[in-house]
Coordinates of C-alpha atoms in Angstrom, one line a residue:
M762 CA -72.4 -70.1 -19.0
R763 CA -70.5 -72.6 -16.8
L764 CA -70.0 -72.0 -13.1
K765 CA -66.3 -71.8 -13.4
D766 CA -66.6 -68.9 -15.9
Q767 CA -68.5 -66.7 -13.5
L768 CA -65.9 -64.3 -12.1
F769 CA -66.1 -62.3 -8.8
F770 CA -64.2 -59.1 -8.9
G771 CA -62.2 -60.5 -11.8
V772 CA -60.4 -62.9 -9.5
L773 CA -62.6 -65.3 -7.6
T774 CA -65.0 -67.7 -9.3
L775 CA -68.3 -68.9 -7.8
P776 CA -66.8 -72.2 -6.7
H777 CA -64.0 -70.3 -4.9
I778 CA -66.5 -68.3 -2.9
M779 CA -68.5 -71.5 -2.2
V780 CA -65.4 -73.2 -0.8
I781 CA -64.7 -70.2 1.4
L782 CA -68.2 -70.2 2.8
V783 CA -67.9 -73.9 3.5
L784 CA -64.6 -73.3 5.4
V785 CA -66.2 -70.5 7.4
K786 CA -69.1 -72.8 8.4
L787 CA -66.7 -75.6 9.3
W788 CA -64.7 -73.3 11.5
L789 CA -67.9 -72.2 13.3
V790 CA -69.4 -75.7 13.8
L791 CA -66.1 -77.0 15.1
G792 CA -67.2 -75.2 18.3
Q793 CA -69.6 -78.1 18.7
P794 CA -67.6 -81.2 19.7
L795 CA -69.2 -84.6 19.4
I796 CA -71.6 -85.5 22.1
V797 CA -70.9 -89.0 23.5
T798 CA -73.9 -90.8 24.9
F799 CA -74.7 -94.2 26.3
T800 CA -77.8 -94.8 24.1
P801 CA -77.9 -98.5 23.1
H802 CA -80.7 -98.0 20.5
D803 CA -79.3 -94.8 18.9
D804 CA -75.8 -93.2 19.1
L805 CA -73.9 -96.2 20.6
L806 CA -75.7 -98.6 18.2
F807 CA -74.6 -96.7 15.1
V808 CA -71.0 -96.5 16.4
I809 CA -71.0 -100.3 17.1
L810 CA -72.5 -101.1 13.7
A811 CA -69.9 -99.0 12.0
Q812 CA -67.1 -100.6 14.1
N813 CA -68.3 -104.0 12.9
I814 CA -68.3 -102.9 9.3
L815 CA -64.7 -101.6 9.8
D816 CA -63.8 -105.0 11.3
G817 CA -65.0 -106.7 8.2
N818 CA -68.0 -108.4 10.0
W819 CA -70.8 -106.5 8.2
L820 CA -73.1 -105.4 11.0
G821 CA -71.8 -107.9 13.6
E822 CA -73.4 -110.9 15.3
F823 CA -77.2 -111.2 15.1
T824 CA -78.8 -109.5 18.1
D825 CA -82.1 -107.6 18.7
R826 CA -80.4 -104.4 17.5
V827 CA -78.4 -105.4 14.4
L828 CA -81.3 -105.1 11.9
I829 CA -83.5 -102.4 13.5
K830 CA -81.9 -99.4 11.8
G831 CA -81.1 -98.5 8.2
V832 CA -77.7 -99.5 7.0
F833 CA -76.7 -96.3 5.2
Y834 CA -75.6 -94.3 8.2
P835 CA -73.3 -97.0 9.7
L836 CA -71.8 -97.3 6.2
F837 CA -71.3 -93.5 6.1
I838 CA -69.6 -93.5 9.6
A839 CA -67.3 -96.3 8.4
F840 CA -66.5 -94.5 5.2
S841 CA -65.6 -91.3 7.0
N842 CA -63.4 -93.3 9.3
L843 CA -61.6 -94.9 6.4
I844 CA -60.8 -91.5 4.7
Q845 CA -59.9 -90.1 8.2
I846 CA -62.4 -87.3 8.3
P847 CA -64.0 -86.7 11.7
L848 CA -67.6 -87.7 11.6
L849 CA -69.3 -84.3 12.3
M850 CA -67.0 -82.6 9.7
A851 CA -67.9 -85.4 7.2
Q852 CA -71.6 -84.8 7.8
H853 CA -71.2 -81.0 7.3
L854 CA -69.2 -81.6 4.1
F855 CA -71.8 -84.0 2.9
Y856 CA -74.6 -81.4 3.4
A857 CA -72.4 -78.7 1.7
L858 CA -72.0 -81.0 -1.3
G859 CA -75.8 -81.3 -1.5
C860 CA -76.0 -77.5 -1.6
V861 CA -73.5 -77.5 -4.5
V862 CA -75.6 -80.1 -6.3
L863 CA -78.7 -77.9 -5.9
V864 CA -76.8 -74.9 -7.3
Q865 CA -75.7 -77.0 -10.3
A866 CA -79.2 -78.3 -10.7
V867 CA -80.8 -74.8 -11.1
S868 CA -77.8 -73.2 -13.0
P869 CA -79.4 -73.6 -16.5
I870 CA -82.3 -71.2 -15.6
V871 CA -80.5 -69.2 -12.9
R872 CA -77.4 -67.8 -14.6
N873 CA -76.9 -64.7 -12.4
K874 CA -73.8 -65.4 -10.2
W875 CA -75.2 -63.4 -7.2
W876 CA -78.5 -65.4 -7.3
L877 CA -76.6 -68.7 -7.3
L878 CA -74.4 -67.5 -4.4
G879 CA -77.5 -66.4 -2.5
I880 CA -79.1 -69.8 -3.0
F881 CA -76.0 -71.6 -1.8
L882 CA -75.5 -69.4 1.2
F883 CA -79.2 -69.6 2.2
L884 CA -79.3 -73.4 2.1
L885 CA -75.7 -74.0 3.5
F886 CA -76.3 -72.2 6.8
N887 CA -79.6 -74.0 7.4
A888 CA -79.9 -73.5 11.2
F889 CA -80.8 -77.1 12.0
T890 CA -77.5 -78.3 10.6
Y891 CA -75.9 -76.9 13.8
N892 CA -78.8 -77.5 16.2
Y893 CA -76.4 -79.0 18.7
S894 CA -78.6 -81.3 20.8
S895 CA -79.3 -83.4 17.7
N896 CA -76.6 -82.7 15.1
G897 CA -73.9 -82.9 17.7
R898 CA -74.8 -86.5 18.3
V899 CA -74.2 -89.7 16.3
L900 CA -77.7 -89.7 14.8
R901 CA -79.1 -90.3 11.3
L902 CA -80.3 -86.7 11.3
G903 CA -76.7 -85.8 10.5
V904 CA -77.0 -87.2 7.0
Y905 CA -80.7 -87.3 6.4
S906 CA -81.0 -83.5 5.6
A907 CA -78.2 -83.8 3.0
L908 CA -79.9 -86.8 1.4
V909 CA -83.2 -84.8 1.2
V910 CA -81.3 -82.0 -0.6
F911 CA -79.7 -84.5 -3.0
F912 CA -83.1 -86.2 -3.7
Y913 CA -84.9 -83.0 -4.5
A914 CA -81.9 -81.4 -6.4
T915 CA -81.8 -84.3 -8.8
M916 CA -85.5 -84.1 -9.5
I917 CA -85.3 -80.4 -10.0
A918 CA -82.4 -80.9 -12.4
I919 CA -84.3 -83.5 -14.4
L920 CA -87.4 -81.3 -14.8
I921 CA -85.2 -78.3 -15.9
R922 CA -83.1 -80.3 -18.4
L923 CA -86.2 -81.9 -20.0
R924 CA -86.4 -78.5 -21.8
D925 CA -82.9 -78.6 -23.1
S926 CA -83.1 -78.2 -26.9
N927 CA -79.8 -79.9 -27.6
L928 CA -80.7 -83.6 -27.9
K929 CA -77.2 -84.9 -27.2
T930 CA -76.5 -82.9 -24.1
R931 CA -80.1 -83.5 -22.9
Y932 CA -79.8 -87.3 -22.8
R933 CA -76.3 -87.2 -21.3
S934 CA -77.4 -84.9 -18.5
L935 CA -80.7 -86.8 -17.9
I936 CA -78.8 -90.1 -17.5
I937 CA -76.4 -88.6 -14.9
W938 CA -79.2 -86.8 -12.9
S939 CA -81.5 -89.9 -13.1
M940 CA -78.7 -92.0 -11.7
G941 CA -78.3 -89.4 -8.9
L942 CA -82.0 -89.6 -8.2
G943 CA -81.8 -93.4 -7.9
V944 CA -78.8 -93.3 -5.6
S945 CA -80.3 -90.6 -3.3
L946 CA -83.6 -92.4 -3.2
A947 CA -81.9 -95.7 -2.2
A948 CA -79.8 -93.9 0.5
L949 CA -82.9 -92.2 1.9
W950 CA -84.8 -95.5 2.0
L951 CA -81.9 -97.3 3.7
T952 CA -81.4 -94.5 6.3
R953 CA -84.7 -94.2 8.1
E954 CA -87.8 -96.4 8.3
E955 CA -90.5 -93.8 7.4
G956 CA -89.7 -93.7 3.7
V957 CA -93.4 -93.9 2.9
W958 CA -93.5 -90.1 2.9
L959 CA -91.5 -90.2 -0.3
L960 CA -94.2 -92.1 -2.2
P961 CA -96.5 -89.1 -2.9
V962 CA -93.5 -87.1 -4.1
L963 CA -92.4 -89.9 -6.4
L964 CA -95.9 -90.4 -7.8
L965 CA -96.3 -86.7 -8.5
Y966 CA -92.9 -86.6 -10.1
A967 CA -93.6 -89.6 -12.3
G968 CA -97.0 -88.2 -13.3
V969 CA -95.5 -84.8 -14.3
T970 CA -92.5 -86.2 -16.1
I971 CA -94.6 -88.7 -18.1
F972 CA -97.0 -85.9 -19.0
I973 CA -94.1 -83.8 -20.2
V974 CA -92.6 -86.7 -22.2
V975 CA -95.9 -87.6 -23.9
L976 CA -96.4 -84.0 -25.0
G977 CA -92.8 -83.4 -25.8
D978 CA -91.0 -83.5 -29.2
F979 CA -88.4 -86.2 -28.3
P980 CA -88.3 -90.0 -28.3
K981 CA -90.9 -90.9 -25.7
V982 CA -89.9 -94.4 -24.7
K983 CA -86.1 -93.7 -24.4
T984 CA -86.7 -90.5 -22.3
G985 CA -89.3 -92.2 -20.1
V986 CA -87.0 -95.1 -19.3
I987 CA -84.2 -92.7 -18.4
I988 CA -86.1 -90.4 -16.1
C989 CA -88.6 -92.9 -14.5
V990 CA -87.3 -96.4 -14.8
L991 CA -83.6 -95.9 -14.3
P992 CA -83.9 -94.4 -10.8
L993 CA -86.2 -97.3 -9.8
I994 CA -83.7 -99.8 -11.1
I995 CA -80.9 -98.3 -9.0
W996 CA -83.2 -98.0 -6.0
G997 CA -84.3 -101.7 -6.3
A998 CA -80.8 -102.9 -7.0
S999 CA -79.6 -101.2 -3.8
L1000 CA -82.3 -102.7 -1.7
L1001 CA -81.7 -106.2 -3.2
T1002 CA -77.9 -105.9 -2.6
V1003 CA -78.4 -105.0 1.1
S1004 CA -81.0 -107.8 1.5
F1005 CA -78.7 -110.3 -0.2
V1006 CA -75.8 -109.4 2.1
N1007 CA -78.1 -109.7 5.2
Y1008 CA -79.2 -113.1 3.9
Q1009 CA -75.5 -114.2 3.6
Y1010 CA -74.8 -113.2 7.1
Y1011 CA -78.1 -113.8 9.0
G1012 CA -80.2 -116.0 6.8
V1013 CA -83.0 -113.5 6.2
F1014 CA -83.6 -111.6 2.9
L1015 CA -84.5 -108.2 4.1
T1016 CA -83.1 -104.7 4.7
N1017 CA -84.6 -104.0 8.1
E1018 CA -86.2 -106.3 10.6
I1019 CA -88.9 -103.7 11.6
K1020 CA -90.1 -103.8 8.0
S1021 CA -90.2 -107.6 7.9
S1022 CA -93.7 -109.1 7.4
E1023 CA -93.2 -111.4 10.5
F1024 CA -92.5 -108.6 12.9
R1025 CA -95.2 -106.4 11.5
H1026 CA -97.6 -109.4 11.7
A1027 CA -97.0 -109.7 15.5
Y1028 CA -96.9 -106.0 16.2
S1029 CA -100.1 -105.3 14.3
G1030 CA -101.8 -108.1 16.2
L1031 CA -101.0 -106.4 19.5
L1032 CA -102.2 -103.0 18.2
R1033 CA -105.6 -104.4 17.1
V1034 CA -106.8 -105.5 20.5
K1035 CA -109.2 -103.0 22.1
S1036 CA -108.7 -101.7 25.6
D1037 CA -111.5 -100.8 28.1
D1038 CA -109.1 -98.2 29.7
W1039 CA -107.9 -96.1 26.7
L1040 CA -105.2 -93.6 27.4
A1041 CA -103.6 -91.2 24.8
H1042 CA -100.2 -92.3 23.6
H1043 CA -100.5 -95.7 25.3
P1044 CA -101.9 -98.1 22.7
F1045 CA -100.8 -101.2 24.5
R1046 CA -102.8 -101.0 27.8
K1047 CA -102.4 -103.6 30.5
D1048 CA -106.0 -104.9 30.2
S1049 CA -105.6 -105.6 26.5
R1050 CA -102.2 -107.3 27.2
E1051 CA -103.8 -109.5 29.8
R1052 CA -106.4 -110.7 27.3
I1053 CA -103.7 -111.5 24.8
Y1054 CA -101.7 -113.5 27.3
K1055 CA -104.8 -115.9 27.5
V1056 CA -105.0 -116.6 23.8
S1057 CA -101.4 -116.4 22.6
P1058 CA -98.9 -118.9 24.1
S1059 CA -96.1 -117.1 22.4
F1060 CA -97.0 -113.7 23.9
K1061 CA -97.6 -115.5 27.3
K1062 CA -93.8 -116.3 27.4
L1063 CA -93.1 -112.6 27.5
E1064 CA -95.4 -111.8 30.4
P1065 CA -92.8 -112.0 33.3
Y1066 CA -90.6 -109.5 31.5
I1067 CA -93.3 -107.1 30.2
E1068 CA -95.1 -107.0 33.5
G1069 CA -92.0 -107.3 35.7
D1070 CA -89.0 -105.1 36.5
M1071 CA -88.1 -104.7 32.8
G1072 CA -91.5 -103.3 31.9
R1073 CA -91.6 -101.0 34.9
E1074 CA -88.1 -99.7 34.0
W1075 CA -89.3 -98.9 30.4
Q1076 CA -92.5 -97.4 31.9
G1077 CA -90.7 -95.0 34.1
G1078 CA -93.1 -92.8 36.0
H1079 CA -95.9 -93.0 33.5
P1080 CA -99.2 -94.8 34.1
D1081 CA -98.3 -97.4 31.5
I1082 CA -95.8 -98.1 28.7
N1083 CA -95.6 -95.3 26.2
G1084 CA -96.5 -96.3 22.6
G1085 CA -93.1 -95.1 21.3
L1086 CA -91.2 -97.3 23.8
F1087 CA -93.3 -100.5 23.7
M1088 CA -91.6 -101.8 20.6
W1089 CA -88.2 -101.8 22.4
L1090 CA -89.7 -103.4 25.5
L1091 CA -91.2 -106.1 23.4
R1092 CA -87.9 -106.9 21.7
D1093 CA -86.0 -106.9 25.0
A1094 CA -88.5 -109.4 26.3
V1095 CA -88.0 -111.6 23.3
V1096 CA -84.3 -111.5 24.0
E1097 CA -84.9 -112.7 27.6
I1098 CA -86.8 -115.8 26.4
G1099 CA -83.8 -116.9 24.3
H1100 CA -84.2 -115.4 20.9
Y1101 CA -81.6 -113.2 19.1
K1102 CA -78.6 -114.1 21.4
H1103 CA -79.2 -117.8 21.4
S1104 CA -81.1 -118.3 18.1
D1105 CA -80.7 -117.2 14.5
A1106 CA -82.7 -114.7 12.6
P1107 CA -85.1 -117.1 10.8
S1108 CA -86.1 -118.7 14.2
T1109 CA -86.6 -115.3 15.7
L1110 CA -88.8 -114.1 12.9
A1111 CA -90.7 -117.4 13.1
F1112 CA -91.5 -116.6 16.7
Y1113 CA -93.0 -113.3 15.7
Q1114 CA -95.0 -114.9 12.9
S1115 CA -96.3 -117.5 15.4
M1116 CA -97.3 -114.7 17.9
G1117 CA -99.0 -112.8 15.1
D1118 CA -100.9 -115.9 13.9
E1119 CA -102.2 -116.6 17.4
I1120 CA -103.4 -113.0 18.0
H1121 CA -104.9 -112.5 14.6
A1122 CA -106.7 -115.9 14.8
A1123 CA -108.2 -114.9 18.2
C1124 CA -109.3 -111.6 16.7
D1125 CA -110.9 -113.3 13.7
S1126 CA -112.7 -115.9 15.8
G1127 CA -114.1 -113.3 18.2
Q1128 CA -112.0 -114.4 21.3
L1129 CA -110.6 -110.9 21.3
D1130 CA -112.4 -107.7 20.5
C1131 CA -110.2 -106.1 17.8
E1132 CA -110.1 -103.1 15.5
T1133 CA -108.9 -102.5 12.0
L1134 CA -105.6 -100.9 11.4
L1135 CA -104.7 -98.4 8.6
H1136 CA -101.0 -99.4 8.9
P1137 CA -99.3 -102.3 10.7
L1138 CA -97.3 -100.0 12.9
T1139 CA -99.9 -97.4 13.6
P1140 CA -102.6 -97.7 16.4
P1141 CA -106.3 -97.9 15.3
W1142 CA -107.7 -94.5 14.5
R1143 CA -110.1 -93.1 17.2
S1144 CA -112.6 -90.2 17.1
E1145 CA -110.4 -88.4 19.7
Y1146 CA -107.6 -88.3 17.2
T1147 CA -109.7 -86.6 14.5
E1148 CA -110.2 -83.6 16.7
L1149 CA -106.5 -83.3 17.2
L1150 CA -105.5 -83.8 13.5
I1151 CA -105.7 -80.3 12.1
P1152 CA -104.4 -78.5 15.2
T1153 CA -101.5 -80.9 15.5
F1154 CA -100.7 -80.7 11.8
T1155 CA -100.8 -76.9 11.9
K1156 CA -98.6 -76.8 15.0
V1157 CA -96.0 -79.1 13.5
L1158 CA -95.9 -77.2 10.2
V1159 CA -95.7 -73.8 11.9
D1160 CA -92.9 -74.9 14.2
I1161 CA -90.9 -76.2 11.2
V1162 CA -91.5 -73.1 9.1
K1163 CA -90.5 -70.9 12.1
F1164 CA -87.5 -73.0 13.0
R1165 CA -88.9 -72.9 16.5
H1166 CA -86.8 -75.6 18.2
F1167 CA -83.4 -74.4 17.0
S1168 CA -80.6 -74.0 19.5
P1169 CA -76.8 -74.1 18.9
H1170 CA -76.2 -74.8 22.6
L1171 CA -76.1 -78.1 24.5
K1172 CA -79.1 -77.9 26.8
T1173 CA -78.3 -81.0 28.9
F1174 CA -75.3 -83.1 29.6
S1175 CA -75.1 -86.4 27.8
H1176 CA -75.5 -89.8 29.4
T1177 CA -72.1 -91.4 29.8
A1178 CA -71.9 -91.4 33.6
G1179 CA -70.9 -94.9 34.7
F1180 CA -70.3 -96.0 31.1
D1181 CA -66.8 -94.6 30.5
F1182 CA -66.0 -97.7 28.4
V1183 CA -68.0 -96.3 25.5
V1184 CA -65.8 -93.2 25.1
P1185 CA -62.8 -95.0 23.4
T1186 CA -65.3 -96.7 21.0
F1187 CA -66.7 -93.3 20.0
Q1188 CA -63.2 -91.8 19.7
Y1189 CA -61.7 -94.5 17.4
V1190 CA -64.7 -94.9 15.2
T1191 CA -65.7 -91.3 14.7
N1192 CA -62.2 -89.7 14.9
D1193 CA -63.9 -86.7 16.5
T1194 CA -63.2 -84.3 19.4
Q1195 CA -65.6 -85.2 22.2
Q1196 CA -67.8 -83.1 24.3
V1197 CA -66.8 -83.2 28.0
D1198 CA -70.2 -84.1 29.6
H1199 CA -69.5 -83.9 33.3
P1200 CA -69.2 -80.5 35.1
I1201 CA -66.2 -81.8 37.1
H1202 CA -64.1 -82.0 33.9
L1203 CA -65.0 -78.5 32.6
P1204 CA -62.2 -76.6 34.5
K1205 CA -59.6 -78.8 32.8
L1206 CA -60.5 -77.4 29.4
P1207 CA -58.1 -74.7 28.3
K1208 CA -59.4 -71.2 28.6
F1209 CA -58.8 -70.3 25.0
Y1210 CA -60.7 -73.5 23.9
R1211 CA -63.8 -72.6 26.0
K1212 CA -63.6 -68.9 24.9
W1213 CA -63.5 -69.6 21.2
N1214 CA -66.2 -72.3 21.3
E1215 CA -68.4 -69.8 23.1
I1216 CA -67.7 -67.2 20.4
K1217 CA -68.5 -69.7 17.6
R1218 CA -71.8 -70.8 19.3
H1219 CA -72.8 -67.2 19.8
I1220 CA -72.3 -66.5 16.1
L1221 CA -74.3 -69.5 15.1
A1222 CA -77.0 -68.5 17.6
T1223 CA -77.1 -65.0 16.0
V1224 CA -77.4 -66.4 12.5
G1225 CA -80.0 -69.0 13.5
E1226 CA -82.2 -66.7 15.5
S1227 CA -81.8 -63.5 13.5
V1228 CA -82.1 -65.0 10.0
Y1229 CA -83.7 -68.5 10.1
R1230 CA -86.3 -67.8 12.8
K1231 CA -87.5 -64.8 10.8
I1232 CA -86.8 -64.9 7.1
P1233 CA -88.0 -68.4 6.1
Q1234 CA -91.5 -67.9 7.5
L1235 CA -92.0 -64.8 5.5
L1236 CA -90.5 -66.3 2.3
F1237 CA -92.6 -69.4 2.8
V1238 CA -95.9 -67.5 2.7
V1239 CA -94.7 -65.4 -0.2
S1240 CA -93.6 -68.5 -2.1
L1241 CA -96.8 -70.4 -1.3
L1242 CA -99.0 -67.6 -2.7
A1243 CA -96.7 -66.9 -5.7
L1244 CA -96.4 -70.6 -6.7
L1245 CA -100.1 -71.2 -6.4
Y1246 CA -100.9 -68.1 -8.6
L1247 CA -98.2 -69.0 -11.1
L1248 CA -99.2 -72.6 -11.3
I1249 CA -102.8 -71.7 -12.2
A1250 CA -101.7 -69.0 -14.6
Q1251 CA -99.2 -71.2 -16.4
L1252 CA -101.6 -74.1 -16.6
R1253 CA -104.0 -71.9 -18.4
R1254 CA -101.4 -70.9 -21.0
R1255 CA -100.1 -74.5 -21.0
D1256 CA -96.5 -73.6 -20.3
V1257 CA -95.6 -74.5 -16.7
D1258 CA -92.1 -73.4 -15.4
P1259 CA -90.2 -76.4 -14.2
I1260 CA -89.2 -74.5 -11.1
V1261 CA -92.9 -74.1 -10.3
I1262 CA -93.4 -77.8 -10.6
S1263 CA -90.4 -78.3 -8.3
G1264 CA -92.0 -76.1 -5.7
V1265 CA -95.2 -78.2 -5.9
L1266 CA -93.0 -81.4 -5.4
L1267 CA -91.4 -79.8 -2.4
L1268 CA -94.7 -78.7 -0.9
G1269 CA -96.1 -82.2 -1.4
G1270 CA -93.1 -83.7 0.4
L1271 CA -93.3 -81.3 3.2
F1272 CA -97.0 -81.9 3.8
S1273 CA -96.5 -85.7 3.5
H1274 CA -93.8 -85.8 6.1
V1275 CA -95.6 -83.4 8.4
A1276 CA -98.7 -85.7 8.2
I1277 CA -96.6 -88.7 9.3
I1278 CA -95.2 -86.7 12.2
T1279 CA -98.7 -85.6 13.1
V1280 CA -100.1 -89.1 13.2
V1281 CA -97.2 -90.5 15.3
N1282 CA -97.5 -87.5 17.6
I1283 CA -101.2 -88.1 18.1
T1284 CA -101.3 -91.8 18.4
S1285 CA -98.0 -93.1 19.8
Y1286 CA -95.9 -90.5 21.7
D1287 CA -95.7 -86.8 22.2
G1288 CA -92.1 -86.5 21.1
A1289 CA -92.0 -87.0 17.4
F1290 CA -91.0 -83.4 16.6
R1291 CA -87.4 -84.4 16.2
L1292 CA -88.4 -86.1 12.9
G1293 CA -89.0 -82.6 11.6
H1294 CA -85.3 -82.1 10.9
T1295 CA -86.0 -83.6 7.6
D1296 CA -88.3 -80.7 6.6
Y1297 CA -86.1 -77.7 7.3
P1298 CA -84.1 -78.0 4.0
I1299 CA -87.4 -78.7 2.2
V1300 CA -88.7 -75.4 3.5
L1301 CA -85.6 -73.5 2.4
M1302 CA -85.7 -75.1 -1.1
F1303 CA -89.4 -74.3 -1.4
C1304 CA -88.6 -70.6 -0.6
I1305 CA -85.8 -70.8 -3.2
C1306 CA -88.1 -72.2 -5.8
G1307 CA -90.7 -69.5 -5.0
L1308 CA -88.2 -66.7 -5.4
V1309 CA -86.8 -68.1 -8.6
A1310 CA -90.3 -68.6 -10.1
I1311 CA -91.2 -65.0 -9.3
R1312 CA -87.9 -63.8 -10.9
N1313 CA -88.6 -66.0 -14.0
E1314 CA -92.1 -64.7 -14.4
L1315 CA -91.0 -61.0 -14.1
R1316 CA -88.3 -61.6 -16.7
R1317 CA -90.8 -63.2 -19.0
K1318 CA -93.1 -60.3 -18.7
R1319 CA -90.3 -57.8 -19.4
Q1320 CA -89.4 -59.7 -22.5
Q1321 CA -93.0 -59.7 -23.7
R1322 CA -93.2 -56.0 -23.2
A1323 CA -90.0 -55.5 -25.1
I1324 CA -91.3 -57.6 -28.0
T1325 CA -94.6 -55.7 -28.0
S1326 CA -92.9 -52.3 -28.0
S1327 CA -90.6 -53.3 -30.8

């Protein structure tokens, strides 16, 4: 049965109801105007990158900020500008489209129209799509949740359609969904830098699908190429394309400077050096920096800036420079000695390579007392971290499942005071209504405008706090127990429901991403919880898979009883 054939009250189809629900949500979230901030490494940077794309200059002239973020979000901002859809509305529509794709993905095994509507509604009103302090800003979180939904929806669709008995429709649908998986994977990889959390999910997906293909009754090589190789080809081609464009403009063949071997070589060298005055969340202590200055002429050039006013400004009121901020201080210092602004990308990366060579050589020769790293961007593991591992992992996971940090209200004013020049840039690039961020301007807002925005935010708060702070945590536990039981039972009878496999993939992705947040939170800075926005749609999709799996199993047992009784 096709979605358009499923009638509501003999008049409305499922797509009609879905469109109405999307319009209702858009009306509600329009009570959250765009928050304008002067944040040169985040909101303002994305707006400027999108402006450069719209001007036909790719990401703009080479600076210390041009290649530090993924390119997908600036492209998304530019595209929404070209089609004249305000940015926040475009992001909500993008997420809604992901919800539609998930409904279409599960439709072959969930044919009940009310179930499909419930799945769409539950995922669409995900509370963290209107968590104002984050989703009201120009941040990658605005599209990352949607991309996660696309990514998992395409995998779920492939797993379900591998059981299609019609060979012709099977291959056609597998090709389409595999292309979607490749595109969503590439977009995820080109949006944020912690794409490593996807690897366990992809390995598990590849293992399961290869196992199904080997045991299946269809052409093994052709099917394996479609579902495993095709997505990787699209992903690789996308990365190569972005790298080639960057090479044409900047002379370096890479997608992101933070991921470059030269920068990681220098950064990992700094991380390796031991400190006699260890402090949590401060892996770059002053005593270790002073030792490095003595053995690295390249790093020595940065000393006046790291230890001077610039360093103290980044340090704030803390005893030393926070691990989450040192990367930006390091890059600012490199700017001050003449790189980025007054040199090209190859020369700048050569400087990082030279710095890394000097520090690593000093470590290897014994001039510096150094440790071994598990990852080039992660501080050395310490015994103190081990004690925090399980409690922190548990806290992060529980906070996510309970939607604990949700709020539809703007808790603090944004940071544009003294930087009014950024407001027109935001206005023309995003095409969005902007949040008035200074109390002196609030009385100028029309009374009806303030009244209706307050009503909309109150409705969103009620939905978020009454539904998403209570129901997902209960469903998560039920789904976890049910999927584990069903997985064991179905493995014994050698007939595993694809929706159970999908639940395992979702759980693996959730644990993988929570593990990354945990490590960052323990080792570098106590503020990595914002990264958890990625996981809220995963929790909701996991609950959906659990409920669908329970439904399928109950229906199978009823059918068995009917056959037995007949």
